mmCIF file of C-alpha atoms in Angstrom:
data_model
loop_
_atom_site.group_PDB
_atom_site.id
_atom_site.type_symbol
_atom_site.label_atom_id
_atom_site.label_comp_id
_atom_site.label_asym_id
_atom_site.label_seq_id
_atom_site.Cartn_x
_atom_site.Cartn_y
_atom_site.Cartn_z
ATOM 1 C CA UNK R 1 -81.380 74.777 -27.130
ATOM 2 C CA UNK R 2 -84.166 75.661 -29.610
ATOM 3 C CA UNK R 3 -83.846 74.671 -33.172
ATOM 4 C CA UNK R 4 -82.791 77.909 -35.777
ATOM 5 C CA UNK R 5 -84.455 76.512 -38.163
ATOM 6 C CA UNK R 6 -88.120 76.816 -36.104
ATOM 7 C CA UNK R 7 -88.154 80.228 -35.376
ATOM 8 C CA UNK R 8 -88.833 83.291 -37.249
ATOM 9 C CA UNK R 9 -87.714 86.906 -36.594
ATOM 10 C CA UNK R 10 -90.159 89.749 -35.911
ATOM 11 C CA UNK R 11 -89.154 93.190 -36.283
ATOM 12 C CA UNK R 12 -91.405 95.816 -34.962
ATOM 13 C CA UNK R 13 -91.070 99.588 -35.882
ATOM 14 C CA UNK R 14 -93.717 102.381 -35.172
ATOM 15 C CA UNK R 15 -95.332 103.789 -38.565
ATOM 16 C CA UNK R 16 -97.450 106.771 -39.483
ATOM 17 C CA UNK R 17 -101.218 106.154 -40.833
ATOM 18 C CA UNK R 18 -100.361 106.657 -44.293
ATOM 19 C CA UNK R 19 -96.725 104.843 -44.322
ATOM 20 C CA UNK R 20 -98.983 102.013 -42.860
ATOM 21 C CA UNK R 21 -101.297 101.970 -45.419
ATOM 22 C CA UNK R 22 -98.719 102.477 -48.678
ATOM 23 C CA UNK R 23 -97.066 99.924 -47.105
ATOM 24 C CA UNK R 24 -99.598 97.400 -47.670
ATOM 25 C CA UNK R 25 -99.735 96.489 -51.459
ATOM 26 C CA UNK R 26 -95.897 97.716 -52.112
ATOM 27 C CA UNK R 27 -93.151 97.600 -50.338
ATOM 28 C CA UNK R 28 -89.823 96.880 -53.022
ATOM 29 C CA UNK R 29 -86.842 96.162 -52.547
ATOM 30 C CA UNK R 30 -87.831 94.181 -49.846
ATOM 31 C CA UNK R 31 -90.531 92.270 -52.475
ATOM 32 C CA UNK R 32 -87.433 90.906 -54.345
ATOM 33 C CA UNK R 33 -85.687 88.855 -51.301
ATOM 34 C CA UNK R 34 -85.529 85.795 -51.702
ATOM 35 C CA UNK R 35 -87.258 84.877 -49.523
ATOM 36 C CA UNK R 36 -89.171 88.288 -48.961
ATOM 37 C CA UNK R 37 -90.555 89.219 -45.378
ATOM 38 C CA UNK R 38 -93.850 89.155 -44.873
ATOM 39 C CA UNK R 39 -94.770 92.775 -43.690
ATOM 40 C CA UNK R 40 -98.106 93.326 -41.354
ATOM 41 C CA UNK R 41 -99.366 96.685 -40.404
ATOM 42 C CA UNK R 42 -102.168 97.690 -37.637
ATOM 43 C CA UNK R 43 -103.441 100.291 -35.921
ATOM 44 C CA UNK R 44 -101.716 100.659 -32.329
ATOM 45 C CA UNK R 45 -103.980 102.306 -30.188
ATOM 46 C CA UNK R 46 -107.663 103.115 -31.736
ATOM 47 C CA UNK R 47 -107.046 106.558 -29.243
ATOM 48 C CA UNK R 48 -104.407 107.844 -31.698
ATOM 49 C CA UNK R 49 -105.899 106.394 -35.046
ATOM 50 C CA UNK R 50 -102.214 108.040 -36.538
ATOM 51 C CA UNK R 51 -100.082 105.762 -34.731
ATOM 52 C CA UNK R 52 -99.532 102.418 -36.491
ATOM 53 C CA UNK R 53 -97.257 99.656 -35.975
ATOM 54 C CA UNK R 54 -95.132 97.807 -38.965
ATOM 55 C CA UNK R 55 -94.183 93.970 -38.125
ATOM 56 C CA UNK R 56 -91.975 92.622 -40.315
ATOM 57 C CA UNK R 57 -91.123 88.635 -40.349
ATOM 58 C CA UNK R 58 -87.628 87.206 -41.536
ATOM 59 C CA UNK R 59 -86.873 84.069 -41.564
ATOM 60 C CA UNK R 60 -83.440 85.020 -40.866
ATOM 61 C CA UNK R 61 -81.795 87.286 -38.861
ATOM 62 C CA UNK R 62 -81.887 90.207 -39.699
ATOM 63 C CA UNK R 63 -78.915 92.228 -39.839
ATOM 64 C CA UNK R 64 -78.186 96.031 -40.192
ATOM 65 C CA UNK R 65 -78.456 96.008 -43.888
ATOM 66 C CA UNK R 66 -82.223 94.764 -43.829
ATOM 67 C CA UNK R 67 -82.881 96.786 -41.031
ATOM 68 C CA UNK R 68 -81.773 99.908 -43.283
ATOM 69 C CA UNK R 69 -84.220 98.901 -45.948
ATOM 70 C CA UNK R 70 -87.299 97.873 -43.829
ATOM 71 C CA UNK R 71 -86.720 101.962 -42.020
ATOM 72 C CA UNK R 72 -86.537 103.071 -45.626
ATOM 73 C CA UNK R 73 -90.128 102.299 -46.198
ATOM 74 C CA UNK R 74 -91.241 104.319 -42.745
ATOM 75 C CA UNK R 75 -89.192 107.784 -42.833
ATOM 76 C CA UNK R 76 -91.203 108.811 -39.638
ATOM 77 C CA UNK R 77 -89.170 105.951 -37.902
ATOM 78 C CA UNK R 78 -85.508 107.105 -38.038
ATOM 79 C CA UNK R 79 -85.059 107.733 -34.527
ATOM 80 C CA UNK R 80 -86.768 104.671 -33.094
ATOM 81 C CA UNK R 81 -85.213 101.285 -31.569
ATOM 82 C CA UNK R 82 -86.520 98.561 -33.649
ATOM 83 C CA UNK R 83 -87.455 95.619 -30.990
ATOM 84 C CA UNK R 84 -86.403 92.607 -32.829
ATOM 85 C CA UNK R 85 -87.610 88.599 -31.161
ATOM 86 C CA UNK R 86 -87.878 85.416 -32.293
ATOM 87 C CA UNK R 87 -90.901 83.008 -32.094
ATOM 88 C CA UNK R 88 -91.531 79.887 -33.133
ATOM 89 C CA UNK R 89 -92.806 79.097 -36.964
ATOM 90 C CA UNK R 90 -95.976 77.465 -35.306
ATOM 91 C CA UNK R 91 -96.720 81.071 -33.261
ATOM 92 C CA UNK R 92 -96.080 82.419 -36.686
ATOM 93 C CA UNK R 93 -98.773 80.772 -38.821
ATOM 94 C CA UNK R 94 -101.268 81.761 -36.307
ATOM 95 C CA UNK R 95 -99.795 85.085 -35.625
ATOM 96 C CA UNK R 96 -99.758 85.865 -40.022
ATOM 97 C CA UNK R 97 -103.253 84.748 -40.478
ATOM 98 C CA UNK R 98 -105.234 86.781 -37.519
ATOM 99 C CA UNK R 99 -102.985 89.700 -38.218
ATOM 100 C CA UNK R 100 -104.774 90.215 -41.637
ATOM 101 C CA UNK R 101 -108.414 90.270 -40.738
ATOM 102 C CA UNK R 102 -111.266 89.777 -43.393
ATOM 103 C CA UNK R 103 -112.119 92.060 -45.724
ATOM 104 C CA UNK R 104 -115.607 93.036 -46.942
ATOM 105 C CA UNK R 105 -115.668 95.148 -49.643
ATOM 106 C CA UNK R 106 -118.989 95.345 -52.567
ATOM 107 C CA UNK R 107 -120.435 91.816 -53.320
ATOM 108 C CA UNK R 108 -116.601 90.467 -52.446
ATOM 109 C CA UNK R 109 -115.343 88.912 -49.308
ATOM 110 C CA UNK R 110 -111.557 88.433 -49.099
ATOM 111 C CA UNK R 111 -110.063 86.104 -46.133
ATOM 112 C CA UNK R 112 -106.630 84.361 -45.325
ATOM 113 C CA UNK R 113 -107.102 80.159 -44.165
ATOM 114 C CA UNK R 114 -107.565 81.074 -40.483
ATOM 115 C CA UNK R 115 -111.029 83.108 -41.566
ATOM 116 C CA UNK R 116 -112.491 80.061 -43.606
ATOM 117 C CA UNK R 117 -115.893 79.526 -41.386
ATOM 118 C CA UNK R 118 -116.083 83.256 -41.431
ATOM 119 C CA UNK R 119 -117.052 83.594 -45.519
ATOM 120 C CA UNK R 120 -121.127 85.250 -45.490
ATOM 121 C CA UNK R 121 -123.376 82.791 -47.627
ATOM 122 C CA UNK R 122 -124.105 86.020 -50.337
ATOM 123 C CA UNK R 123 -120.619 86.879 -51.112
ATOM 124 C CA UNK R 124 -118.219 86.055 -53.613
ATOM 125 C CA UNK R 125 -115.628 84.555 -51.420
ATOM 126 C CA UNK R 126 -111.568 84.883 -52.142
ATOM 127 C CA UNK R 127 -108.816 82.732 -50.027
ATOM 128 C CA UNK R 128 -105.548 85.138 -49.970
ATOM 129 C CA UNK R 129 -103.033 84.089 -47.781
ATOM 130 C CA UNK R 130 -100.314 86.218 -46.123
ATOM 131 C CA UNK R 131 -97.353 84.266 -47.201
ATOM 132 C CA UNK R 132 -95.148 86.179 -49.873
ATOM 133 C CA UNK R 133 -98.429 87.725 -51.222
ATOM 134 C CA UNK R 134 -99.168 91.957 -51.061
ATOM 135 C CA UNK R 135 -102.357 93.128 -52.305
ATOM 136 C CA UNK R 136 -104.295 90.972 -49.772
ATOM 137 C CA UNK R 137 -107.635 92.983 -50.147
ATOM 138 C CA UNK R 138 -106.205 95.385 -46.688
ATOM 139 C CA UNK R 139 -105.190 98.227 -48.541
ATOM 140 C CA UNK R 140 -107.526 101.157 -49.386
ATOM 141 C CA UNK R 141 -106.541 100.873 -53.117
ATOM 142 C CA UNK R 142 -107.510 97.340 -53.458
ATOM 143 C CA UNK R 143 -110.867 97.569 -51.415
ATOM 144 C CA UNK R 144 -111.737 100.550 -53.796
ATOM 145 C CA UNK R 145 -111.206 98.356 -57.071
ATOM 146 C CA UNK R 146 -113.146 95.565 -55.367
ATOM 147 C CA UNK R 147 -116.191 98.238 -54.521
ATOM 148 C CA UNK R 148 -115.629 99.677 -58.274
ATOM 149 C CA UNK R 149 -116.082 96.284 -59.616
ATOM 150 C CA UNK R 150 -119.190 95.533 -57.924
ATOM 151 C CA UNK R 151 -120.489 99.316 -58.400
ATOM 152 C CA UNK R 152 -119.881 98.705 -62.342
ATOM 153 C CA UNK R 153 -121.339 95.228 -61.851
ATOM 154 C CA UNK R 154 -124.752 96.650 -60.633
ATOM 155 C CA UNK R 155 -124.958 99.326 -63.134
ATOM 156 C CA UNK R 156 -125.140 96.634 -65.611
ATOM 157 C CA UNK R 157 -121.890 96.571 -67.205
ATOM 158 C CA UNK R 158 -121.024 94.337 -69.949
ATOM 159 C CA UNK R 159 -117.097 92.791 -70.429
ATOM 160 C CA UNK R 160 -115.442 90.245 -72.359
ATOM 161 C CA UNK R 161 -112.112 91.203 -72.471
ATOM 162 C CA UNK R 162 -110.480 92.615 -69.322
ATOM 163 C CA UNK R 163 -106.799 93.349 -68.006
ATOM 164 C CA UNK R 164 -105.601 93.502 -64.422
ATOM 165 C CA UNK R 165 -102.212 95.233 -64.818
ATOM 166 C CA UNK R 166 -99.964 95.263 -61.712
ATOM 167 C CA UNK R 167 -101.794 92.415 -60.470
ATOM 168 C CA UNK R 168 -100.291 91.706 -57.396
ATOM 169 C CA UNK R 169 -101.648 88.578 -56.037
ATOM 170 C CA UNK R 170 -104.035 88.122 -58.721
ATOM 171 C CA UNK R 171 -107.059 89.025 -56.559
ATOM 172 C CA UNK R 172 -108.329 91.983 -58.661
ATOM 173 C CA UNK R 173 -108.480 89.684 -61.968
ATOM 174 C CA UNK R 174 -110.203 87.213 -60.046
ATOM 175 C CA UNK R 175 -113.087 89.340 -58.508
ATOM 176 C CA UNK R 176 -113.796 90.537 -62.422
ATOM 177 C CA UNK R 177 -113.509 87.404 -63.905
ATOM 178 C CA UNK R 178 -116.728 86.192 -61.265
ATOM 179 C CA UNK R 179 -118.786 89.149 -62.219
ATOM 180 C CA UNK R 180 -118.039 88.783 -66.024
ATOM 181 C CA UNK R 181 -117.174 85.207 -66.081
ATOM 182 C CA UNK R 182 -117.081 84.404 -69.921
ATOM 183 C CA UNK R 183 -115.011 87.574 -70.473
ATOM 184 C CA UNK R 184 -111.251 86.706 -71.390
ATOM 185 C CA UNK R 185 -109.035 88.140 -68.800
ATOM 186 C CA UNK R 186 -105.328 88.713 -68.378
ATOM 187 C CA UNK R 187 -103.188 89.676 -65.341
ATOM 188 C CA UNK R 188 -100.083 90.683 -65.625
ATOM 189 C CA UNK R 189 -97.169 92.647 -63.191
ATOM 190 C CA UNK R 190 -93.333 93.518 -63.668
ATOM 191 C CA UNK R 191 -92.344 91.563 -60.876
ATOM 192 C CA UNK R 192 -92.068 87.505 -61.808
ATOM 193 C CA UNK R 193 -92.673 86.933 -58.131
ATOM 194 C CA UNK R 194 -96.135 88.494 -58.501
ATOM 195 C CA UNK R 195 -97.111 86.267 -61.225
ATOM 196 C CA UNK R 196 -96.051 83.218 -59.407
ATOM 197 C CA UNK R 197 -98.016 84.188 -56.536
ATOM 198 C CA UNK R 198 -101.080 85.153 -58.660
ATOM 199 C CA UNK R 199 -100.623 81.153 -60.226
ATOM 200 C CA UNK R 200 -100.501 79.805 -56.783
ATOM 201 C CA UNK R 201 -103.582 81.982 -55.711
ATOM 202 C CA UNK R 202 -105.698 80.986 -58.955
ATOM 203 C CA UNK R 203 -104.810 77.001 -57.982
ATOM 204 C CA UNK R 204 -106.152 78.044 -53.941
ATOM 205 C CA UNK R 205 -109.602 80.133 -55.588
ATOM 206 C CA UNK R 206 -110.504 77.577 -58.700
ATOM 207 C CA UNK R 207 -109.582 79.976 -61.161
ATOM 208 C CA UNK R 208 -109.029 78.510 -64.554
ATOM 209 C CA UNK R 209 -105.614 79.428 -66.486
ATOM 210 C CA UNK R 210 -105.286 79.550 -69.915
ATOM 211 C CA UNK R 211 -105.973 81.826 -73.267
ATOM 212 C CA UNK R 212 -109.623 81.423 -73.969
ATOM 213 C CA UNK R 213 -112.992 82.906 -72.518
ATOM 214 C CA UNK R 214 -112.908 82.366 -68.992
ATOM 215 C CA UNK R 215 -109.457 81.607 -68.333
ATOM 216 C CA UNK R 216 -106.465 83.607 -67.003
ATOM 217 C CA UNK R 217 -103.773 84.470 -68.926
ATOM 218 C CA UNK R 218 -100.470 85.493 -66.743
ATOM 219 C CA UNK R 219 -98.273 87.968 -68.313
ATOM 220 C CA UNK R 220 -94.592 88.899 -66.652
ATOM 221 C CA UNK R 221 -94.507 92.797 -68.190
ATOM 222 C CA UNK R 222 -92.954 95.988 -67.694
ATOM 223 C CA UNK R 223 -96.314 98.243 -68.629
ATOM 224 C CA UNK R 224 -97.962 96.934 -71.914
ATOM 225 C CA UNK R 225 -94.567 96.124 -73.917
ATOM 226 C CA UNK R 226 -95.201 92.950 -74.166
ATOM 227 C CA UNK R 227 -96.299 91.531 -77.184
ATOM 228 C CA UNK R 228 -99.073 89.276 -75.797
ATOM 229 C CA UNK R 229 -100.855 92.505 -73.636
ATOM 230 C CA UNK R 230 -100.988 93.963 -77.295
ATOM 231 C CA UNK R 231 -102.521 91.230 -79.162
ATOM 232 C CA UNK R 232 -104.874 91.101 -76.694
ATOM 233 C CA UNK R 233 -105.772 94.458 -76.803
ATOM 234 C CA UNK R 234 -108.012 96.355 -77.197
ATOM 235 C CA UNK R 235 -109.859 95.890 -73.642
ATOM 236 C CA UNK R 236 -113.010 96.850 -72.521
ATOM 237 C CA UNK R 237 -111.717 97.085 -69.065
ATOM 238 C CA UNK R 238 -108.724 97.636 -67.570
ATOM 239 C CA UNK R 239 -108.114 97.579 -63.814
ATOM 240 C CA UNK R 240 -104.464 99.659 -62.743
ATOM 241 C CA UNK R 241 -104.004 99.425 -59.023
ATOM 242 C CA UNK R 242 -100.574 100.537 -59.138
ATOM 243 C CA UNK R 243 -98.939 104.168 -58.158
ATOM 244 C CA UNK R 244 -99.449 107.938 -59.715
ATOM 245 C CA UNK R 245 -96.354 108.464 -61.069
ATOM 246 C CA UNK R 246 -96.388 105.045 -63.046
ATOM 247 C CA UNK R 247 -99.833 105.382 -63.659
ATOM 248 C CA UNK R 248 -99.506 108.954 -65.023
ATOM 249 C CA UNK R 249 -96.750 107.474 -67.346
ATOM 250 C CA UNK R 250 -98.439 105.183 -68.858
ATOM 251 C CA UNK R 251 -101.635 107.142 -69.611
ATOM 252 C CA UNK R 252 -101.157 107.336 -73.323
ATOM 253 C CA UNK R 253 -100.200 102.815 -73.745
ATOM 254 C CA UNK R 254 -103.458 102.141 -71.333
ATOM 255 C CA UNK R 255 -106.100 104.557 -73.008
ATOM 256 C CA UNK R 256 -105.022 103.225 -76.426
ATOM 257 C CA UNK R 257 -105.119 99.424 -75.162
ATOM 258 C CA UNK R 258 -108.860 100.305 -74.108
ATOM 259 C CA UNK R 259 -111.415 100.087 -76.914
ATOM 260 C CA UNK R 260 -113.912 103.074 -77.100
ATOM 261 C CA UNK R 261 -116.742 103.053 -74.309
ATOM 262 C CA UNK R 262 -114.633 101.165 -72.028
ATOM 263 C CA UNK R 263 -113.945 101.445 -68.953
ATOM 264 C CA UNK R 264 -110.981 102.320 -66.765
ATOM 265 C CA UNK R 265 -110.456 101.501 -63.049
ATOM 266 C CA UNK R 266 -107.255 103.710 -61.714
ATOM 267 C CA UNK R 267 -106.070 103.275 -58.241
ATOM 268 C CA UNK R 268 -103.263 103.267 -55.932
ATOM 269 C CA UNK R 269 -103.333 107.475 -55.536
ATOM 270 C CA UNK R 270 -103.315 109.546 -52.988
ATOM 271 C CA UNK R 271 -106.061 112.124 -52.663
ATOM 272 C CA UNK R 272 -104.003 114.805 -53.861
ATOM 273 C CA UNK R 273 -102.815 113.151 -56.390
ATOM 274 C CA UNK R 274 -106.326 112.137 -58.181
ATOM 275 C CA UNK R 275 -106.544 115.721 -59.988
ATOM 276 C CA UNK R 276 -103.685 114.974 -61.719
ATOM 277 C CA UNK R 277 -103.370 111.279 -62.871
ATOM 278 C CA UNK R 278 -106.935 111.932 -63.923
ATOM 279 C CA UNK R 279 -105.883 115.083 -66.380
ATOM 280 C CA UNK R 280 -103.268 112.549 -67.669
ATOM 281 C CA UNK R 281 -106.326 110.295 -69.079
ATOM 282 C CA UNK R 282 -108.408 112.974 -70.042
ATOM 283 C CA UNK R 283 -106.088 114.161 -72.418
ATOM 284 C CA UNK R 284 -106.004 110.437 -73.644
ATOM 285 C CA UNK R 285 -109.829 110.778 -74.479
ATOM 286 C CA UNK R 286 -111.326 109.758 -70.868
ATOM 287 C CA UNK R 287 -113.849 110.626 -69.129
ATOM 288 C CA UNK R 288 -114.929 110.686 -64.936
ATOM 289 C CA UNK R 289 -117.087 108.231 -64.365
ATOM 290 C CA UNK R 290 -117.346 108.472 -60.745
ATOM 291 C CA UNK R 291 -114.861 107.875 -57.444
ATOM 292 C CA UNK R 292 -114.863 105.357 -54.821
ATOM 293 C CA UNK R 293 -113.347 107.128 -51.515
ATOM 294 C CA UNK R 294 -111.189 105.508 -49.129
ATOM 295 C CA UNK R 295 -109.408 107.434 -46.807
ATOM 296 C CA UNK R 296 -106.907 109.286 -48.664
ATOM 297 C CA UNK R 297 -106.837 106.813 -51.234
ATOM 298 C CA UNK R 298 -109.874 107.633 -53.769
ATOM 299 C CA UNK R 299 -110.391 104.602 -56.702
ATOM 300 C CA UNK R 300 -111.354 106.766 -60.382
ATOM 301 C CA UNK R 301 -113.045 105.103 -62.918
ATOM 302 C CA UNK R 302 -113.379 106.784 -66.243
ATOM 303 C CA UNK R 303 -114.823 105.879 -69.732
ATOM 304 C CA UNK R 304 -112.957 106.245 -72.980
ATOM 305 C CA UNK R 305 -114.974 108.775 -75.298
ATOM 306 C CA UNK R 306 -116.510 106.762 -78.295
ATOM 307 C CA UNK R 307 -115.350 109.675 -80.337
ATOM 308 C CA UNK R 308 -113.827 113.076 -79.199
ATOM 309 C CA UNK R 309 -117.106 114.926 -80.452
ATOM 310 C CA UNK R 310 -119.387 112.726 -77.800
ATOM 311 C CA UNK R 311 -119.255 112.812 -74.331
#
């Protein structure tokens, strides 16, 4: 008989293009288990680029309850048999770390441990592992912010005081803290599990912790309520690679936590979805900058007007 307590449970389940990809930097309620799956989406077949796969891991069994959640996040899926099997945790490493494939996005190269001997001598270089992490650097959204950063970087941007909010694993605040790397930076997400996965990931890339210039504060926060995020404010740039309707919300706390001139990197929005969010900051005082597209998910940056008579 096989020990329980080596195997792991895959559940597969057929996905649409876009479920895939929304998929990939946020899939609550299934974030808050404890433990959390680790969720993997890929193109099928590259002959029908629509049809995508979802592969969820458990480390249990799963039973009908978590099967109900995981076909909440893929509507498109309702009808379909999930195929369920177990395989051994050492098939598992492997199988987590080539299922994520390198990402090369901008000056930025983001890898999991298997793709180590991979990293290009010219790139700034991030480890991300699959483990309880989303926001690896394989969603749209995130490569966009990555390609902003590096955009804004060669356009000869100036920051020393920068915010990653809805951090994820961290990665985002890390890629702007290399290109500005005397700037103080904070990173900071409602979820605690984020956080603790954005410490973890800062002790993996070198990244220092702490309050002053060139350190990372880490900030558990619904929004900006907290009181730190305030006295920190105001920011010269603040990166938001969350979702529109949050986003859209929070318009008027971001554009006043941003100090006049800066800059604003929005993402996490579908294409049709970009007119909108980005009315919501121009009626905060912010302007278009320009667009990184991905797909159907487009990255905005804007400006904040130094005063409401200049453009």
């Amino acid at each position: 008989m096989s020990d329980e307590s080596q195997v792991t449970w895959k559940v597969t389940l057929p996905c649409t293009r876009s479920e895939g990809q929304a998929i990939a930097d946020d899939f609550s309620p299934l974030a808050l288990l404890d433990p959390p799956p680790v969720l993997i989406t890929r193109e099928a077949d590259p002959a029908a680029p629509d049809n995508w796969l979802l592969d969820a891991y458990f480390e249990l069994e799963p039973d009908a309850r978590l099967l109900a959640m995981l076909r909440s996040l893929i509507p498109s899926a309702a009808g379909a048999a999930p195929v369920i099997e177990k395989i051994r945790d050492e098939d598992w490493v492997t199988i987590s770390q080539q299922g994520l494939e390198p990402i090369h996005a901008g000056r930025f190269f983001v890898h999991t441990p298997a793709h180590r001997d991979a990293v290009p001598t010219d790139a700034i270089s991030f480890e991300i592992d699959a483990g309880r992490a989303f926001g690896t650097g394989q969603h749209e959204t995130t490569t966009g912010c990555l390609m902003a950063l590096s955009r804004l970087k060669d356009e000869g941007a100036h920051f020393s005081n920068l915010l990653d909010l809805g951090t994820g694993t961290g990665l985002l605040a890390f890629a702007a803290m290399r290109l500005w790397p005397v700037a103080r930076a904070t990173a900071s997400d409602i979820d605690p599990i984020s956080i603790e996965v954005t410490e973890e990931n800062a002790g993996i890339n070198k990244v220092m912790l702490g309050r002053s210039r060139g350190q990372l504060e880490l900030v558990v926060s619904p929004g900006l309520e907290r009181h730190r995020l305030k006295a920190r404010a105001p920011y010269d740039l603040i990166i938001a690679n969350i979702l529109a309707a949050p986003l859209i919300d929070l318009a008027p706390s971001v554009a006043g936590a941003l100090q006049a001139g800066g800059r604003l990197i929005l993402a996490g929005l579908l294409e049709h979805q970009a007119e909108k969010v980005a009315n919501a900051y121009r009626r905060q005082g912010l302007i278009a900058r320009f667009r990184i597209e991905r797909g159907e998910w487009p990255t905005l940056v804007m400006r904040k007007r130094r005063s409401l008579s200049r453009r």
